[in-house]
Coordinates of C-alpha atoms in Angstrom, one line a residue:
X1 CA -11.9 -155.6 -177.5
X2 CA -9.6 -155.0 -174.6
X3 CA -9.3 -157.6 -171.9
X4 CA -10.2 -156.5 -168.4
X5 CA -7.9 -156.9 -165.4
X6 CA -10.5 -156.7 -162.5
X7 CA -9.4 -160.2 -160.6
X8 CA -5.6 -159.3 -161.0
X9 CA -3.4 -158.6 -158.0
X10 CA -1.2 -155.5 -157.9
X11 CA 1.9 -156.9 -158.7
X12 CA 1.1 -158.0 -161.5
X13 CA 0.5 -154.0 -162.7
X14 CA 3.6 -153.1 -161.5
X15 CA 5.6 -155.5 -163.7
X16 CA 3.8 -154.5 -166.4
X17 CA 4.2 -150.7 -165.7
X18 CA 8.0 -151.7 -164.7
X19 CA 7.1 -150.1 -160.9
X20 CA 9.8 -151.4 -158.6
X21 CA 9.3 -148.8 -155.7
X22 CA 7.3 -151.5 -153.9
X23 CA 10.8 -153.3 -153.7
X24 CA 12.7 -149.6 -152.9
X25 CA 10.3 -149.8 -149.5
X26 CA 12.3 -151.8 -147.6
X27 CA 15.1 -151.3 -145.5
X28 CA 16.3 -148.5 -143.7
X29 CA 14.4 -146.1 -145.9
X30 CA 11.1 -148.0 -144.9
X31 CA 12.0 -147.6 -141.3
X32 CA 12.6 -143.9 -141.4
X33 CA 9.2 -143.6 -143.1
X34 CA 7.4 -145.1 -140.9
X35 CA 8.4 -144.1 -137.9
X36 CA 8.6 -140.2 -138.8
X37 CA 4.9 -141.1 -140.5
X38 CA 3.8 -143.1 -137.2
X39 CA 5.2 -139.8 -134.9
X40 CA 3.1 -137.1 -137.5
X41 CA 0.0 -139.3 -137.3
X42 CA -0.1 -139.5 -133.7
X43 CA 0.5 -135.9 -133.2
X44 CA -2.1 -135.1 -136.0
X45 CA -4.7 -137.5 -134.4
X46 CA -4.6 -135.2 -131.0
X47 CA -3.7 -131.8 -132.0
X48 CA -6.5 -132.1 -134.2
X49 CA -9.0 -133.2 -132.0
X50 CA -8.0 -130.2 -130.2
X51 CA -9.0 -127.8 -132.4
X52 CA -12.4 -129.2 -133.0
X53 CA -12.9 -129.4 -128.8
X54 CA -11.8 -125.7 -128.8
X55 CA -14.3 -124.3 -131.7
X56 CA -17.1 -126.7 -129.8
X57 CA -16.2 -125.7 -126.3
X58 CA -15.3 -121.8 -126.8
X59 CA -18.9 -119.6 -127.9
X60 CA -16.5 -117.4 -129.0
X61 CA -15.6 -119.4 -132.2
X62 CA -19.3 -119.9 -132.8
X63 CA -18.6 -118.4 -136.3
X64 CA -19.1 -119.9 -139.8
X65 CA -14.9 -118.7 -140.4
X66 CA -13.9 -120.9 -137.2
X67 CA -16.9 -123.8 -138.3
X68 CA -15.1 -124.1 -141.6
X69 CA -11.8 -123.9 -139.7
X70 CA -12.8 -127.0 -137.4
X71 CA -13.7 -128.9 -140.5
X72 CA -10.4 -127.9 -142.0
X73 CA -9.1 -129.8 -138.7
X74 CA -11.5 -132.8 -139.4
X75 CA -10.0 -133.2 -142.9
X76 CA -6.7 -133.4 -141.3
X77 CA -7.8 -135.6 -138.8
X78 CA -9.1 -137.6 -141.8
X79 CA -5.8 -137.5 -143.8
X80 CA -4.3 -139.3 -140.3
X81 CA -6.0 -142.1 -141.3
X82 CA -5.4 -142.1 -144.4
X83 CA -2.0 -142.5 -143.9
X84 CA -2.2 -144.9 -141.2
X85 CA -3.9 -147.4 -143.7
X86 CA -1.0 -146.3 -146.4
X87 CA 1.3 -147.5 -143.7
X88 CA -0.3 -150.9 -143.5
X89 CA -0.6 -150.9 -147.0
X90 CA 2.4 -149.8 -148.5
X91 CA 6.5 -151.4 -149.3
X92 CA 6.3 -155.3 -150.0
X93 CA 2.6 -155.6 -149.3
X94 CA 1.6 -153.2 -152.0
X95 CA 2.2 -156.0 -154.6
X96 CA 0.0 -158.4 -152.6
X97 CA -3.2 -156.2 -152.4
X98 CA -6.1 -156.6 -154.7
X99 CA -7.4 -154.0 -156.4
X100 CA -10.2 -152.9 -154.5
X101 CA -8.3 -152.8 -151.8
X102 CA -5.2 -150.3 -153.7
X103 CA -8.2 -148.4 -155.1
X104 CA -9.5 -147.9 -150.9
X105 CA -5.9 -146.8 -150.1
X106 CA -5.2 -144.1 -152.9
X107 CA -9.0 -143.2 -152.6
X108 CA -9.0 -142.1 -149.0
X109 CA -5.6 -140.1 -149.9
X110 CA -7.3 -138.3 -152.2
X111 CA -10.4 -137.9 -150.3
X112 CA -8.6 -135.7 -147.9
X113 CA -7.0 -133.9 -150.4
X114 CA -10.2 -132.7 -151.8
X115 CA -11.6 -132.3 -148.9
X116 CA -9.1 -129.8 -147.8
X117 CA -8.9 -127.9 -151.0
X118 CA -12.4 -127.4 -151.2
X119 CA -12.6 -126.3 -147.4
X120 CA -10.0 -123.4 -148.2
X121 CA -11.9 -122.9 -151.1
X122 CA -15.5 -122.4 -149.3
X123 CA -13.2 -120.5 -146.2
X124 CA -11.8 -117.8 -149.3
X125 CA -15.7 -117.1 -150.7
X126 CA -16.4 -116.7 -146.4
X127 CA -13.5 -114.6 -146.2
X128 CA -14.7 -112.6 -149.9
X129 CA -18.4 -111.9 -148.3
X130 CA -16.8 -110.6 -144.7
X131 CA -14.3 -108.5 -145.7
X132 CA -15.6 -106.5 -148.8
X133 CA -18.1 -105.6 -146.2
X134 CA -15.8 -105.4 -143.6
X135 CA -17.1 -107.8 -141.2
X136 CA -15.2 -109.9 -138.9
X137 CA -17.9 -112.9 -139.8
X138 CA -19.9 -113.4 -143.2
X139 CA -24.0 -113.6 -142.6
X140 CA -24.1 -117.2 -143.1
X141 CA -26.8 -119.0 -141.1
X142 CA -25.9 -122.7 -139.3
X143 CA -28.1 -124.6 -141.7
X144 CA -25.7 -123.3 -145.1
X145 CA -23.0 -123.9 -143.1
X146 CA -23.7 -127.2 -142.2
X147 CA -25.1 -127.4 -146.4
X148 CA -21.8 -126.5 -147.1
X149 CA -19.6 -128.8 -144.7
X150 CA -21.8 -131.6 -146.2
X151 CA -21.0 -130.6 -149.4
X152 CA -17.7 -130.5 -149.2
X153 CA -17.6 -133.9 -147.9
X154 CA -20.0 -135.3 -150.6
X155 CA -17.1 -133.8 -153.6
X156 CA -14.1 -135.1 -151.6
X157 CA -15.7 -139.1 -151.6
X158 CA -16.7 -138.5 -155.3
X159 CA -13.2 -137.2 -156.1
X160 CA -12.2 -140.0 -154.4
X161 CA -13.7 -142.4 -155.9
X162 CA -13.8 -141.4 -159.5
X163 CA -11.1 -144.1 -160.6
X164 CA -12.9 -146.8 -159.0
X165 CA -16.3 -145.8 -160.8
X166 CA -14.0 -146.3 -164.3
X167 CA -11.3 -143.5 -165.3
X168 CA -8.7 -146.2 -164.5
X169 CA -6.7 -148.6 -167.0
X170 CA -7.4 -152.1 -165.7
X171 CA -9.3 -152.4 -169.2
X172 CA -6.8 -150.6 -171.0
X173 CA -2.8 -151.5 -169.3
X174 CA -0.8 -149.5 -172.1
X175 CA -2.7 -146.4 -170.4
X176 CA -1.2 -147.0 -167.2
X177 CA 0.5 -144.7 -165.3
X178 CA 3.9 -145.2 -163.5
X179 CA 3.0 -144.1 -159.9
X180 CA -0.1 -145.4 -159.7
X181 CA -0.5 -148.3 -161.6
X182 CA -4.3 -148.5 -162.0
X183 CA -4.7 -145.1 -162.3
X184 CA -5.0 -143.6 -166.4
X185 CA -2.1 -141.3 -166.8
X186 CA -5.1 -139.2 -168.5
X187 CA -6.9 -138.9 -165.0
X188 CA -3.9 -137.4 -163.1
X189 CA -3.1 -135.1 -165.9
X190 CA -6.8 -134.4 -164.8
X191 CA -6.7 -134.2 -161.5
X192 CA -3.1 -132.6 -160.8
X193 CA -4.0 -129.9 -163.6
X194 CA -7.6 -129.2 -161.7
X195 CA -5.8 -128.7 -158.5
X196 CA -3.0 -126.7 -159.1
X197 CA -5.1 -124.5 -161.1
X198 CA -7.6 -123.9 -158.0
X199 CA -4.4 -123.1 -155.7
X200 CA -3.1 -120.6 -158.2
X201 CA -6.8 -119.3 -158.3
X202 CA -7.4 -119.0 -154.5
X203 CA -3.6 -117.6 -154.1
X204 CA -4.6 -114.8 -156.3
X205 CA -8.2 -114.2 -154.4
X206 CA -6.6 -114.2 -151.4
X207 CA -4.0 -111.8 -152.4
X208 CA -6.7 -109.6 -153.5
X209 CA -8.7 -109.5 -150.5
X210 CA -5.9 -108.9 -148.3
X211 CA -4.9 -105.8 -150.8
X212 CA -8.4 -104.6 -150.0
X213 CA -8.5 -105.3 -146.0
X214 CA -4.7 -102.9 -146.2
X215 CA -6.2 -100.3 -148.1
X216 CA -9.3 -100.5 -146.4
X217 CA -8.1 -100.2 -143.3
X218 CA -5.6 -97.7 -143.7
X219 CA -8.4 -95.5 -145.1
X220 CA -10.9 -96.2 -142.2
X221 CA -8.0 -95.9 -139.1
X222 CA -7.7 -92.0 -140.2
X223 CA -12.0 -91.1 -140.0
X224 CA -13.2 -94.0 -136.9
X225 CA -12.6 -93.9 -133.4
X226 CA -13.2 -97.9 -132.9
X227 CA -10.9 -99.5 -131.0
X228 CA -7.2 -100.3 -132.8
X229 CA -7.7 -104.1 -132.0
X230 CA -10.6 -104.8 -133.7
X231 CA -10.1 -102.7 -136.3
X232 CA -7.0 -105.1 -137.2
X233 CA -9.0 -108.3 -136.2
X234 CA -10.0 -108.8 -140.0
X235 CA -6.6 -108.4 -140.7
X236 CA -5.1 -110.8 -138.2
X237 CA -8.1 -113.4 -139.4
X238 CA -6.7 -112.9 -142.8
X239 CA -2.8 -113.6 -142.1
X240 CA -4.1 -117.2 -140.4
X241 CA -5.6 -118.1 -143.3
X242 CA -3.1 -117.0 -146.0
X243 CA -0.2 -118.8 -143.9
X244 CA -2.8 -122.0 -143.6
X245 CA -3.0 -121.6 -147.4
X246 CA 0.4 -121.0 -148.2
X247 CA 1.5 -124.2 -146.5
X248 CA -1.3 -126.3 -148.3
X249 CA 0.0 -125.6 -151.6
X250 CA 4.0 -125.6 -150.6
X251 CA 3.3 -128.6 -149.0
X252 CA 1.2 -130.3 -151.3
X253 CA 2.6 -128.8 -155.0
X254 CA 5.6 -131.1 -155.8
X255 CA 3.7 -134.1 -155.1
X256 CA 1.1 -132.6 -157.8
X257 CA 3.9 -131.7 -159.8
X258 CA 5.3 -135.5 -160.0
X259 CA 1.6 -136.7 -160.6
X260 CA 1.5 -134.4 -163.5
X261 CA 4.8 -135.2 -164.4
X262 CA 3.7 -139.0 -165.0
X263 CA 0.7 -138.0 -166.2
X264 CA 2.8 -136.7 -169.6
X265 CA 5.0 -140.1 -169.8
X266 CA 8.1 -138.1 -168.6
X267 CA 9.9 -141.0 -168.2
X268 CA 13.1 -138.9 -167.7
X269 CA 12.3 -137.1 -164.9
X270 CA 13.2 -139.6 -161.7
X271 CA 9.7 -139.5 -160.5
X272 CA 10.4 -142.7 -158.7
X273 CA 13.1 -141.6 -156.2
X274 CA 11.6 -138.7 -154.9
X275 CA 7.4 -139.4 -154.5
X276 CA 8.1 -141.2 -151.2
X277 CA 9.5 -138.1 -149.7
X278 CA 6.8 -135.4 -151.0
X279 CA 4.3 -137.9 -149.8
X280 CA 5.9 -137.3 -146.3
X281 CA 5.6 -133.4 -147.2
X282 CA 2.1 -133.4 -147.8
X283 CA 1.5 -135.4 -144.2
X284 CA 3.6 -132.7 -142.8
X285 CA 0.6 -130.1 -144.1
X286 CA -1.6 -132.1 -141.4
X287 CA 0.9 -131.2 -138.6
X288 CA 1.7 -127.8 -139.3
X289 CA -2.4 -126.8 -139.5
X290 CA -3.1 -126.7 -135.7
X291 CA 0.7 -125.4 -135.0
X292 CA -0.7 -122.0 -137.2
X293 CA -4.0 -121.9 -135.6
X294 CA -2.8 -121.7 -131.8
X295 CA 0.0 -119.6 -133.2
X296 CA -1.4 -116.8 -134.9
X297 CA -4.9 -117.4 -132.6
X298 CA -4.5 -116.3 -129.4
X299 CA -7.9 -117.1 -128.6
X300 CA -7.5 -120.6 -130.3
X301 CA -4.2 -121.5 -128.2
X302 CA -5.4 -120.3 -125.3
X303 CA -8.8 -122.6 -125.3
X304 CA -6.4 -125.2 -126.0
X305 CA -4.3 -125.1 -123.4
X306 CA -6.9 -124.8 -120.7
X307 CA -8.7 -127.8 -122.1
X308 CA -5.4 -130.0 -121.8
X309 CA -4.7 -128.4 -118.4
X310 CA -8.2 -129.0 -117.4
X311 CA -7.4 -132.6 -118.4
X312 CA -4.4 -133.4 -116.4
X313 CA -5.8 -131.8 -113.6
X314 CA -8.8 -133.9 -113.7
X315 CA -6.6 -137.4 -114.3
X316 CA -4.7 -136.5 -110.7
X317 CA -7.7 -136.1 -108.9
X318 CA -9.1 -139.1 -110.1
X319 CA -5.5 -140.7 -109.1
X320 CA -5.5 -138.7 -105.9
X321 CA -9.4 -139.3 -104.9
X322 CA -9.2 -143.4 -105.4
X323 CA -6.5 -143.2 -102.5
X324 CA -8.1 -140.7 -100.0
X325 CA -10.3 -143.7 -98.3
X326 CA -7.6 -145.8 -97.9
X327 CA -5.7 -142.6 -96.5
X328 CA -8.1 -141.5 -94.3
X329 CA -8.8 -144.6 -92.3
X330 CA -4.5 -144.2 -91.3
X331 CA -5.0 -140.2 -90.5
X332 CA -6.3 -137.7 -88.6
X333 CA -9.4 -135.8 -89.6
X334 CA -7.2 -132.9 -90.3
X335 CA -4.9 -134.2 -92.6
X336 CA -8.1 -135.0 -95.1
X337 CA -8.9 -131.6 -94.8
X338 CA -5.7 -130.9 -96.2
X339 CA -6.7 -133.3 -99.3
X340 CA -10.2 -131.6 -99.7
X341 CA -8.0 -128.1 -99.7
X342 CA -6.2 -129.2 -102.4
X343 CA -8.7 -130.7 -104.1
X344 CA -10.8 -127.6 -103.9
X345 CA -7.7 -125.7 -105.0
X346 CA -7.2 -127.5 -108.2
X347 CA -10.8 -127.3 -109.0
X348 CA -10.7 -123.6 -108.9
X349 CA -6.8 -123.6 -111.1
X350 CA -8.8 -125.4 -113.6
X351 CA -11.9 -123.7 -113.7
X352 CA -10.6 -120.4 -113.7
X353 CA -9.9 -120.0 -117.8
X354 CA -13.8 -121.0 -117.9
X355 CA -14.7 -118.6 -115.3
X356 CA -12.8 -115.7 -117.4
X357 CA -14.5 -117.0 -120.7
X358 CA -18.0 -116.6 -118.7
X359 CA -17.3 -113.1 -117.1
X360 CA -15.9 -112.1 -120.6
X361 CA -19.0 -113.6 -122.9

């Protein structure tokens, strides 16, 4: 019978897979890592949040395409923190951590990476339903939306926790994998096969579909008399989520590659030197999410942008209101009419993207 390794710490798997990458963290390497990961998970925390705010705030993006969207964003926002913890986590100190708390850090990594997946998964059956009906938005109520957002959530933790309910090797060492030394090089032959085979599958639904919305449309331009713009909006709603998709799996495909790599034994292929850097490349799918979405959404940046103009403006007045007593008392009556001027002013600047929403609702 096998021993069991549960009360182990990690280094002692990574001297007995011969890991040394928790020693290769160090220096100026480490350093460059951490503050490029520190700068990507600051700006992923708030551009993020962003998007959420907008498809709450705008009625416009009241859609199950733009609900699935925001959650898209909360899985992003959800890999931030993943990597936050990996931060803490990670070089030197990986050695030190027990298991439970190695199995917490790779499981929240691949948390968000099922939760994404699965979200662009749901968003290309949305898509499927809409367009070969060519509607801008499927027919799904609130409630299977928020079934399905649930859902989605409720795979990713499972995925995520699949090692730690017992495919790993702590029972079995010989089984260990190189990159992730508790892990069964079995499971992420598993898991990197699974994945890569549902990006090459939604790649070629998505290709499909947007076949069909060009041919579609072409055919339809020639016989309606609907305006050209929202004739092409399926269209434009496509190309976001085909870019969104092609940086998911450009982004997140080598890093599968190497896990797959391991997976096999390959202990040719230099796995080692390069898994620190696709790990920064799959963060960088995080960041470049909202940068598409107010890109190729008008609508999207424009929300956006109000809302963080809307939120300077109100931080001045706040400033500029908690010194009007004191500046009153040293000036004329007419000189705080200037102040109430302005601060009527700024009220209306601000309010004026709402004011359009309202008058164009």
């Amino acid at each position: 019978m096998n021993e069991c390794y549960y009360d182990k710490r990690m280094d002692f798997f990574y001297n007995k897979t011969k890991t040394d990458t928790a020693d290769e963290w160090t220096g100026p390497q480490l350093i460059v890592v951490l503050c490029f990961g520190t700068f990507f998970c600051l700006f992923i925390f708030i551009s993020n949040s962003l998007v959420i705010a907008a498809v709450v705030k705008n009625k416009r993006f009241h859609f199950p395409f733009y609900y699935l969207l925001a959650n898209l964003a909360a899985a992003d926002f959800f890999a931030g923190i993943a990597y936050v913890f990996l931060m803490f986590n990670t070089g030197p100190v990986s050695k030190t951590l027990t298991v439970n708390r190695w199995f917490l850090r790779q499981g929240l990594l691949d948390t968000s990476l099922t939760a994404s997946l699965v979200n662009l998964l749901v968003i290309a059956v949305e898509r499927h339903m809409s367009i070969m009906r060519m509607k801008i938005h499927s027919n799904l109520t609130k409630k299977r939306v928020t079934f399905l957002i649930i859902s989605i959530w409720a795979i990713a933790i499972f995925m995520g926790a699949v090692p730690t309910l017992g495919w790993n090797c702590l029972c079995d060492i010989t089984v260990c994998s190189s990159l992730a030394p508790i892990y069964s090089r079995s499971y992420l032959v598993f898991w990197s096969v699974l994945n890569l085979v549902v990006f090459f599958i939604m790649v070629v639904v998505y290709i499909r579909i947007y076949m069909y919305v060009q041919r579609k449309t072409n055919v339809l331009s020639s016989h309606t008399s609907g305006s050209i713009s929202r004739r092409r909006t399926p269209v434009k709603l496509m190309k976001t989520v085909m870019t969104v998709l092609g940086a998911f799996v450009v982004c997140w495909t080598p890093g599968l590659v190497v896990l797959l790599l391991d997976g096999l034994n390959c202990t040719y292929c230099g796995i080692q030197n390069v898994k620190r850097w696709f790990l920064l490349l799959a963060l960088l799918n995080s960041v470049m999410n909202p940068i598409i979405y107010s890109y190729k959404d008008d609508e999207m940046w424009g929300t956006m942008k109000r809302m963080i103009c809307c939120f300077s403006e109100d931080k001045s007045q706040d400033r500029r209101s908690s010194r009007i007593p004191s500046t009153v008392l040293c000036r004329s009556t007419d000189t705080s009419g200037h102040y109430i001027e302005d601060g009527i002013i700024q009220g209306t600047i601000c309010g004026k993207g709402d004011l359009g929403d309202k008058g164009n609702s």
